[in-house]
């Protein structure tokens, strides 16, 4: 199927040996596919990684050749300025999963600082073991508000920034930014239409704020994938 793009995923540095990580990344490079891995999700993660010496998790992965522009670092909660500099230099991307991090009490990833360093950050949900609904619209609302509260700054994670993380930046993070993620000539017509006839989305003063702070997944009326309508009037009509 031309809708499916395989990748290679190693769960984390603490569940995979150095040899496994290096072999998996080598295979991903040879196949020209994305390599994904959970990174620095919890505070004590660094204490259970063998053979890392005094390196941070990001430094460790960089030292064994895992980080490059085709690597997606999921979570990246417990990273410091040095780590962020390495991620920026290597071109690795980040998947931010705020609801999962909150449910597991893992912490808050320094996403605003990553964005300041021009790191590509996409918005994710993580799996069903740590997130109950996989609702990306709800994830936008949570991401935008979480960082405002954490940094005591109502201007961080603006609605436009957060919406981009759920669309074009998310596509870039998994290496598909040239195919989808934005409505542009030459890209696939992957589009959703969100209804505005419910009380919770009216009145609408700004469409970006409405989508991020007011809309719900149940407001999606139409889903188009590569030009084919799969959902219409909220009902499944294609596959």
PDB file of C-alpha atoms in Angstrom:
ATOM      1  CA  UNK A   1       0.000   0.000   0.000  1.00  0.00           C
ATOM      2  CA  UNK A   2       1.329   3.419  -0.910  1.00  0.00           C
ATOM      3  CA  UNK A   3      -0.242   4.743   2.298  1.00  0.00           C
ATOM      4  CA  UNK A   4       2.104   2.696   4.489  1.00  0.00           C
ATOM      5  CA  UNK A   5       5.654   3.785   5.283  1.00  0.00           C
ATOM      6  CA  UNK A   6       7.586   1.241   7.369  1.00  0.00           C
ATOM      7  CA  UNK A   7      10.149   2.188   9.970  1.00  0.00           C
ATOM      8  CA  UNK A   8      12.376   0.454  12.497  1.00  0.00           C
ATOM      9  CA  UNK A   9      11.654   0.985  16.171  1.00  0.00           C
ATOM     10  CA  UNK A  10      13.714   0.120  19.237  1.00  0.00           C
ATOM     11  CA  UNK A  11      11.761   0.686  22.431  1.00  0.00           C
ATOM     12  CA  UNK A  12      14.431   2.519  24.413  1.00  0.00           C
ATOM     13  CA  UNK A  13      18.129   2.624  25.367  1.00  0.00           C
ATOM     14  CA  UNK A  14      17.349   0.809  28.627  1.00  0.00           C
ATOM     15  CA  UNK A  15      15.607  -2.167  26.990  1.00  0.00           C
ATOM     16  CA  UNK A  16      17.993  -2.565  24.043  1.00  0.00           C
ATOM     17  CA  UNK A  17      21.720  -3.227  24.126  1.00  0.00           C
ATOM     18  CA  UNK A  18      24.224  -1.007  22.365  1.00  0.00           C
ATOM     19  CA  UNK A  19      24.711  -3.731  19.762  1.00  0.00           C
ATOM     20  CA  UNK A  20      20.970  -3.932  19.090  1.00  0.00           C
ATOM     21  CA  UNK A  21      20.634  -0.168  18.756  1.00  0.00           C
ATOM     22  CA  UNK A  22      23.569   0.094  16.379  1.00  0.00           C
ATOM     23  CA  UNK A  23      22.393  -2.845  14.275  1.00  0.00           C
ATOM     24  CA  UNK A  24      18.849  -1.492  14.067  1.00  0.00           C
ATOM     25  CA  UNK A  25      20.029   1.969  13.041  1.00  0.00           C
ATOM     26  CA  UNK A  26      22.358   0.443  10.443  1.00  0.00           C
ATOM     27  CA  UNK A  27      19.441  -1.529   9.011  1.00  0.00           C
ATOM     28  CA  UNK A  28      17.268   1.601   8.929  1.00  0.00           C
ATOM     29  CA  UNK A  29      19.962   3.493   7.052  1.00  0.00           C
ATOM     30  CA  UNK A  30      20.417   0.682   4.547  1.00  0.00           C
ATOM     31  CA  UNK A  31      16.660   0.557   3.923  1.00  0.00           C
ATOM     32  CA  UNK A  32      16.314   4.364   3.919  1.00  0.00           C
ATOM     33  CA  UNK A  33      13.567   4.246   6.550  1.00  0.00           C
ATOM     34  CA  UNK A  34      12.903   6.151   9.756  1.00  0.00           C
ATOM     35  CA  UNK A  35      14.452   4.935  13.018  1.00  0.00           C
ATOM     36  CA  UNK A  36      12.345   5.541  16.148  1.00  0.00           C
ATOM     37  CA  UNK A  37      13.197   5.208  19.827  1.00  0.00           C
ATOM     38  CA  UNK A  38      11.849   6.318  23.220  1.00  0.00           C
ATOM     39  CA  UNK A  39      14.376   8.706  24.791  1.00  0.00           C
ATOM     40  CA  UNK A  40      14.670  10.191  28.293  1.00  0.00           C
ATOM     41  CA  UNK A  41      11.020   9.587  29.127  1.00  0.00           C
ATOM     42  CA  UNK A  42      11.501   9.210  32.887  1.00  0.00           C
ATOM     43  CA  UNK A  43      13.852  10.793  35.397  1.00  0.00           C
ATOM     44  CA  UNK A  44      15.479   7.559  36.569  1.00  0.00           C
ATOM     45  CA  UNK A  45      15.902   6.111  33.073  1.00  0.00           C
ATOM     46  CA  UNK A  46      19.521   7.169  32.884  1.00  0.00           C
ATOM     47  CA  UNK A  47      20.436   5.015  35.889  1.00  0.00           C
ATOM     48  CA  UNK A  48      19.412   1.744  34.218  1.00  0.00           C
ATOM     49  CA  UNK A  49      21.345   2.111  30.955  1.00  0.00           C
ATOM     50  CA  UNK A  50      24.423  -0.041  30.812  1.00  0.00           C
ATOM     51  CA  UNK A  51      27.728   0.947  29.163  1.00  0.00           C
ATOM     52  CA  UNK A  52      26.912   4.638  28.900  1.00  0.00           C
ATOM     53  CA  UNK A  53      29.632   5.875  31.261  1.00  0.00           C
ATOM     54  CA  UNK A  54      28.971   9.437  32.376  1.00  0.00           C
ATOM     55  CA  UNK A  55      27.039  10.359  29.240  1.00  0.00           C
ATOM     56  CA  UNK A  56      23.452  11.534  29.180  1.00  0.00           C
ATOM     57  CA  UNK A  57      20.997   9.434  27.194  1.00  0.00           C
ATOM     58  CA  UNK A  58      21.170  11.777  24.197  1.00  0.00           C
ATOM     59  CA  UNK A  59      24.972  11.900  24.411  1.00  0.00           C
ATOM     60  CA  UNK A  60      25.087   8.108  24.613  1.00  0.00           C
ATOM     61  CA  UNK A  61      22.912   7.646  21.536  1.00  0.00           C
ATOM     62  CA  UNK A  62      24.975  10.205  19.659  1.00  0.00           C
ATOM     63  CA  UNK A  63      28.210   8.441  20.634  1.00  0.00           C
ATOM     64  CA  UNK A  64      27.038   5.163  19.071  1.00  0.00           C
ATOM     65  CA  UNK A  65      25.874   6.805  15.855  1.00  0.00           C
ATOM     66  CA  UNK A  66      22.127   6.583  16.333  1.00  0.00           C
ATOM     67  CA  UNK A  67      21.245  10.268  15.933  1.00  0.00           C
ATOM     68  CA  UNK A  68      20.751  11.845  12.516  1.00  0.00           C
ATOM     69  CA  UNK A  69      18.021  13.491  10.451  1.00  0.00           C
ATOM     70  CA  UNK A  70      16.230  10.145  10.030  1.00  0.00           C
ATOM     71  CA  UNK A  71      15.894   9.471  13.765  1.00  0.00           C
ATOM     72  CA  UNK A  72      12.750  10.231  15.772  1.00  0.00           C
ATOM     73  CA  UNK A  73      13.209  10.693  19.526  1.00  0.00           C
ATOM     74  CA  UNK A  74       9.935   9.983  21.310  1.00  0.00           C
ATOM     75  CA  UNK A  75       9.250  11.911  24.547  1.00  0.00           C
ATOM     76  CA  UNK A  76      12.648  13.582  25.235  1.00  0.00           C
ATOM     77  CA  UNK A  77      11.413  14.777  28.618  1.00  0.00           C
ATOM     78  CA  UNK A  78      14.600  14.719  30.700  1.00  0.00           C
ATOM     79  CA  UNK A  79      16.986  16.545  28.382  1.00  0.00           C
ATOM     80  CA  UNK A  80      19.152  19.575  29.148  1.00  0.00           C
ATOM     81  CA  UNK A  81      20.637  22.374  27.055  1.00  0.00           C
ATOM     82  CA  UNK A  82      23.573  20.225  25.981  1.00  0.00           C
ATOM     83  CA  UNK A  83      21.231  17.479  24.821  1.00  0.00           C
ATOM     84  CA  UNK A  84      19.091  19.960  22.918  1.00  0.00           C
ATOM     85  CA  UNK A  85      22.222  21.262  21.203  1.00  0.00           C
ATOM     86  CA  UNK A  86      23.131  17.733  20.112  1.00  0.00           C
ATOM     87  CA  UNK A  87      19.638  17.064  18.768  1.00  0.00           C
ATOM     88  CA  UNK A  88      19.788  20.324  16.831  1.00  0.00           C
ATOM     89  CA  UNK A  89      23.250  19.562  15.432  1.00  0.00           C
ATOM     90  CA  UNK A  90      22.405  16.014  14.342  1.00  0.00           C
ATOM     91  CA  UNK A  91      19.062  16.969  12.812  1.00  0.00           C
ATOM     92  CA  UNK A  92      17.134  14.356  14.824  1.00  0.00           C
ATOM     93  CA  UNK A  93      13.417  14.978  15.291  1.00  0.00           C
ATOM     94  CA  UNK A  94      11.229  14.789  18.421  1.00  0.00           C
ATOM     95  CA  UNK A  95       7.743  13.399  19.106  1.00  0.00           C
ATOM     96  CA  UNK A  96       6.040  15.217  21.987  1.00  0.00           C
ATOM     97  CA  UNK A  97       3.420  13.151  23.860  1.00  0.00           C
ATOM     98  CA  UNK A  98       2.112  15.383  26.677  1.00  0.00           C
ATOM     99  CA  UNK A  99      -0.936  13.354  27.755  1.00  0.00           C
ATOM    100  CA  UNK A 100       1.124  10.169  28.085  1.00  0.00           C
ATOM    101  CA  UNK A 101       3.807  12.023  30.020  1.00  0.00           C
ATOM    102  CA  UNK A 102       1.193  13.450  32.360  1.00  0.00           C
ATOM    103  CA  UNK A 103      -0.634  10.153  32.929  1.00  0.00           C
ATOM    104  CA  UNK A 104       2.609   8.366  33.818  1.00  0.00           C
ATOM    105  CA  UNK A 105       3.893  11.366  35.808  1.00  0.00           C
ATOM    106  CA  UNK A 106       7.017  11.319  33.655  1.00  0.00           C
ATOM    107  CA  UNK A 107       7.529  15.076  33.552  1.00  0.00           C
ATOM    108  CA  UNK A 108       7.256  17.853  30.985  1.00  0.00           C
ATOM    109  CA  UNK A 109       9.470  17.963  27.914  1.00  0.00           C
ATOM    110  CA  UNK A 110      11.137  21.362  27.287  1.00  0.00           C
ATOM    111  CA  UNK A 111       9.401  21.749  23.936  1.00  0.00           C
ATOM    112  CA  UNK A 112       9.405  25.572  23.787  1.00  0.00           C
ATOM    113  CA  UNK A 113      13.193  25.522  24.187  1.00  0.00           C
ATOM    114  CA  UNK A 114      13.484  22.870  21.465  1.00  0.00           C
ATOM    115  CA  UNK A 115      11.435  25.041  19.129  1.00  0.00           C
ATOM    116  CA  UNK A 116      13.694  27.985  19.904  1.00  0.00           C
ATOM    117  CA  UNK A 117      16.579  25.839  18.610  1.00  0.00           C
ATOM    118  CA  UNK A 118      14.689  25.055  15.383  1.00  0.00           C
ATOM    119  CA  UNK A 119      14.262  21.378  16.258  1.00  0.00           C
ATOM    120  CA  UNK A 120      11.392  19.701  14.415  1.00  0.00           C
ATOM    121  CA  UNK A 121       8.841  18.626  17.031  1.00  0.00           C
ATOM    122  CA  UNK A 122       5.719  16.697  16.079  1.00  0.00           C
ATOM    123  CA  UNK A 123       2.760  15.999  18.340  1.00  0.00           C
ATOM    124  CA  UNK A 124       2.004  12.393  19.279  1.00  0.00           C
ATOM    125  CA  UNK A 125      -0.156  10.373  21.642  1.00  0.00           C
ATOM    126  CA  UNK A 126       2.057   7.367  22.502  1.00  0.00           C
ATOM    127  CA  UNK A 127       0.353   3.976  22.777  1.00  0.00           C
ATOM    128  CA  UNK A 128      -2.810   2.739  24.456  1.00  0.00           C
ATOM    129  CA  UNK A 129      -0.866   1.613  27.534  1.00  0.00           C
ATOM    130  CA  UNK A 130      -0.362   5.259  28.519  1.00  0.00           C
ATOM    131  CA  UNK A 131      -3.019   7.173  26.606  1.00  0.00           C
ATOM    132  CA  UNK A 132      -6.671   6.228  26.529  1.00  0.00           C
ATOM    133  CA  UNK A 133      -8.073   7.974  23.480  1.00  0.00           C
ATOM    134  CA  UNK A 134      -5.350   8.740  20.884  1.00  0.00           C
ATOM    135  CA  UNK A 135      -7.221  11.983  20.193  1.00  0.00           C
ATOM    136  CA  UNK A 136      -4.832  14.370  18.458  1.00  0.00           C
ATOM    137  CA  UNK A 137      -7.206  17.327  18.721  1.00  0.00           C
ATOM    138  CA  UNK A 138      -7.386  16.890  22.498  1.00  0.00           C
ATOM    139  CA  UNK A 139      -3.604  16.469  22.501  1.00  0.00           C
ATOM    140  CA  UNK A 140      -3.218  19.902  20.900  1.00  0.00           C
ATOM    141  CA  UNK A 141      -5.287  21.525  23.644  1.00  0.00           C
ATOM    142  CA  UNK A 142      -3.280  19.756  26.322  1.00  0.00           C
ATOM    143  CA  UNK A 143       0.101  20.582  24.780  1.00  0.00           C
ATOM    144  CA  UNK A 144      -0.679  24.257  24.411  1.00  0.00           C
ATOM    145  CA  UNK A 145      -1.945  24.674  27.983  1.00  0.00           C
ATOM    146  CA  UNK A 146       0.581  22.422  29.716  1.00  0.00           C
ATOM    147  CA  UNK A 147       3.589  24.514  28.733  1.00  0.00           C
ATOM    148  CA  UNK A 148       1.851  27.790  29.509  1.00  0.00           C
ATOM    149  CA  UNK A 149       1.192  26.557  33.028  1.00  0.00           C
ATOM    150  CA  UNK A 150       4.647  25.073  33.494  1.00  0.00           C
ATOM    151  CA  UNK A 151       6.468  28.204  32.333  1.00  0.00           C
ATOM    152  CA  UNK A 152       3.946  30.720  33.706  1.00  0.00           C
ATOM    153  CA  UNK A 153       3.852  32.305  30.268  1.00  0.00           C
ATOM    154  CA  UNK A 154       0.554  32.534  28.342  1.00  0.00           C
ATOM    155  CA  UNK A 155       2.410  33.316  25.121  1.00  0.00           C
ATOM    156  CA  UNK A 156       4.378  30.064  24.726  1.00  0.00           C
ATOM    157  CA  UNK A 157       3.019  27.284  22.519  1.00  0.00           C
ATOM    158  CA  UNK A 158       0.718  29.577  20.589  1.00  0.00           C
ATOM    159  CA  UNK A 159      -2.260  28.003  18.822  1.00  0.00           C
ATOM    160  CA  UNK A 160      -0.620  28.277  15.383  1.00  0.00           C
ATOM    161  CA  UNK A 161       2.556  26.662  16.683  1.00  0.00           C
ATOM    162  CA  UNK A 162       0.621  23.809  18.275  1.00  0.00           C
ATOM    163  CA  UNK A 163      -1.500  23.215  15.171  1.00  0.00           C
ATOM    164  CA  UNK A 164       1.672  22.990  13.080  1.00  0.00           C
ATOM    165  CA  UNK A 165       3.033  20.366  15.487  1.00  0.00           C
ATOM    166  CA  UNK A 166      -0.076  18.268  14.792  1.00  0.00           C
ATOM    167  CA  UNK A 167       0.169  18.727  11.018  1.00  0.00           C
ATOM    168  CA  UNK A 168       3.198  19.796   8.983  1.00  0.00           C
ATOM    169  CA  UNK A 169       5.771  19.501  11.785  1.00  0.00           C
ATOM    170  CA  UNK A 170       4.450  16.036  12.630  1.00  0.00           C
ATOM    171  CA  UNK A 171       4.799  15.047   8.976  1.00  0.00           C
ATOM    172  CA  UNK A 172       8.354  16.386   8.906  1.00  0.00           C
ATOM    173  CA  UNK A 173       9.187  14.490  12.101  1.00  0.00           C
ATOM    174  CA  UNK A 174       8.437  11.151  10.418  1.00  0.00           C
ATOM    175  CA  UNK A 175      10.037  12.098   7.114  1.00  0.00           C
ATOM    176  CA  UNK A 176       6.809  12.723   5.178  1.00  0.00           C
ATOM    177  CA  UNK A 177       6.774  16.518   5.110  1.00  0.00           C
ATOM    178  CA  UNK A 178       7.305  16.541   1.349  1.00  0.00           C
ATOM    179  CA  UNK A 179       4.230  14.356   0.838  1.00  0.00           C
ATOM    180  CA  UNK A 180       1.634  15.495   3.357  1.00  0.00           C
ATOM    181  CA  UNK A 181       1.052  17.691   6.406  1.00  0.00           C
ATOM    182  CA  UNK A 182       0.023  20.876   4.599  1.00  0.00           C
ATOM    183  CA  UNK A 183      -2.296  21.861   1.778  1.00  0.00           C
ATOM    184  CA  UNK A 184       0.069  22.599  -1.088  1.00  0.00           C
ATOM    185  CA  UNK A 185       0.208  21.920  -4.797  1.00  0.00           C
ATOM    186  CA  UNK A 186       1.940  18.603  -5.435  1.00  0.00           C
ATOM    187  CA  UNK A 187       1.161  17.115  -2.024  1.00  0.00           C
ATOM    188  CA  UNK A 188      -1.440  14.488  -1.238  1.00  0.00           C
ATOM    189  CA  UNK A 189      -4.904  15.788  -0.403  1.00  0.00           C
ATOM    190  CA  UNK A 190      -5.003  14.603   3.206  1.00  0.00           C
ATOM    191  CA  UNK A 191      -7.611  16.933   4.667  1.00  0.00           C
ATOM    192  CA  UNK A 192     -10.183  17.033   7.448  1.00  0.00           C
ATOM    193  CA  UNK A 193     -13.120  19.415   7.721  1.00  0.00           C
ATOM    194  CA  UNK A 194     -14.170  20.463  11.217  1.00  0.00           C
ATOM    195  CA  UNK A 195     -17.765  21.539  11.815  1.00  0.00           C
ATOM    196  CA  UNK A 196     -18.464  24.862  13.510  1.00  0.00           C
ATOM    197  CA  UNK A 197     -22.155  24.432  14.289  1.00  0.00           C
ATOM    198  CA  UNK A 198     -21.801  23.358  17.934  1.00  0.00           C
ATOM    199  CA  UNK A 199     -22.039  25.739  20.865  1.00  0.00           C
ATOM    200  CA  UNK A 200     -18.513  25.028  22.099  1.00  0.00           C
ATOM    201  CA  UNK A 201     -16.915  26.344  18.893  1.00  0.00           C
ATOM    202  CA  UNK A 202     -18.971  29.516  18.600  1.00  0.00           C
ATOM    203  CA  UNK A 203     -18.430  32.362  18.310  1.00  0.00           C
ATOM    204  CA  UNK A 204     -15.199  31.899  16.358  1.00  0.00           C
ATOM    205  CA  UNK A 205     -12.855  34.861  16.448  1.00  0.00           C
ATOM    206  CA  UNK A 206      -9.720  33.019  15.348  1.00  0.00           C
ATOM    207  CA  UNK A 207      -9.740  29.645  13.526  1.00  0.00           C
ATOM    208  CA  UNK A 208      -6.418  28.540  14.990  1.00  0.00           C
ATOM    209  CA  UNK A 209      -7.502  29.168  18.575  1.00  0.00           C
ATOM    210  CA  UNK A 210     -10.846  27.494  17.891  1.00  0.00           C
ATOM    211  CA  UNK A 211      -9.215  24.342  16.526  1.00  0.00           C
ATOM    212  CA  UNK A 212      -6.705  24.073  19.363  1.00  0.00           C
ATOM    213  CA  UNK A 213      -8.719  25.198  22.387  1.00  0.00           C
ATOM    214  CA  UNK A 214     -12.369  24.567  21.515  1.00  0.00           C
ATOM    215  CA  UNK A 215     -12.795  21.853  18.874  1.00  0.00           C
ATOM    216  CA  UNK A 216     -13.245  18.173  19.667  1.00  0.00           C
ATOM    217  CA  UNK A 217     -12.576  15.087  17.568  1.00  0.00           C
ATOM    218  CA  UNK A 218     -16.345  14.563  17.344  1.00  0.00           C
ATOM    219  CA  UNK A 219     -16.535  17.839  15.385  1.00  0.00           C
ATOM    220  CA  UNK A 220     -14.712  16.280  12.412  1.00  0.00           C
ATOM    221  CA  UNK A 221     -17.264  16.044   9.600  1.00  0.00           C
ATOM    222  CA  UNK A 222     -15.150  14.952   6.621  1.00  0.00           C
ATOM    223  CA  UNK A 223     -11.891  13.016   6.258  1.00  0.00           C
ATOM    224  CA  UNK A 224     -10.090  12.914   2.922  1.00  0.00           C
ATOM    225  CA  UNK A 225      -7.031  10.704   2.392  1.00  0.00           C
ATOM    226  CA  UNK A 226      -5.058  11.243  -0.798  1.00  0.00           C
ATOM    227  CA  UNK A 227      -8.097  12.813  -2.422  1.00  0.00           C
ATOM    228  CA  UNK A 228     -10.491  10.026  -1.429  1.00  0.00           C
ATOM    229  CA  UNK A 229     -13.290  10.835   1.009  1.00  0.00           C
ATOM    230  CA  UNK A 230     -13.379   8.209   3.764  1.00  0.00           C
ATOM    231  CA  UNK A 231     -15.649   9.973   6.255  1.00  0.00           C
ATOM    232  CA  UNK A 232     -18.563  12.219   5.293  1.00  0.00           C
ATOM    233  CA  UNK A 233     -21.048  13.884   7.620  1.00  0.00           C
ATOM    234  CA  UNK A 234     -19.330  12.026  10.447  1.00  0.00           C
ATOM    235  CA  UNK A 235     -20.021   8.623   8.919  1.00  0.00           C
ATOM    236  CA  UNK A 236     -17.518   6.133   7.448  1.00  0.00           C
ATOM    237  CA  UNK A 237     -18.111   5.921   3.687  1.00  0.00           C
ATOM    238  CA  UNK A 238     -14.808   4.547   2.348  1.00  0.00           C
ATOM    239  CA  UNK A 239     -11.648   2.711   3.223  1.00  0.00           C
TER     240      UNK A 239
END
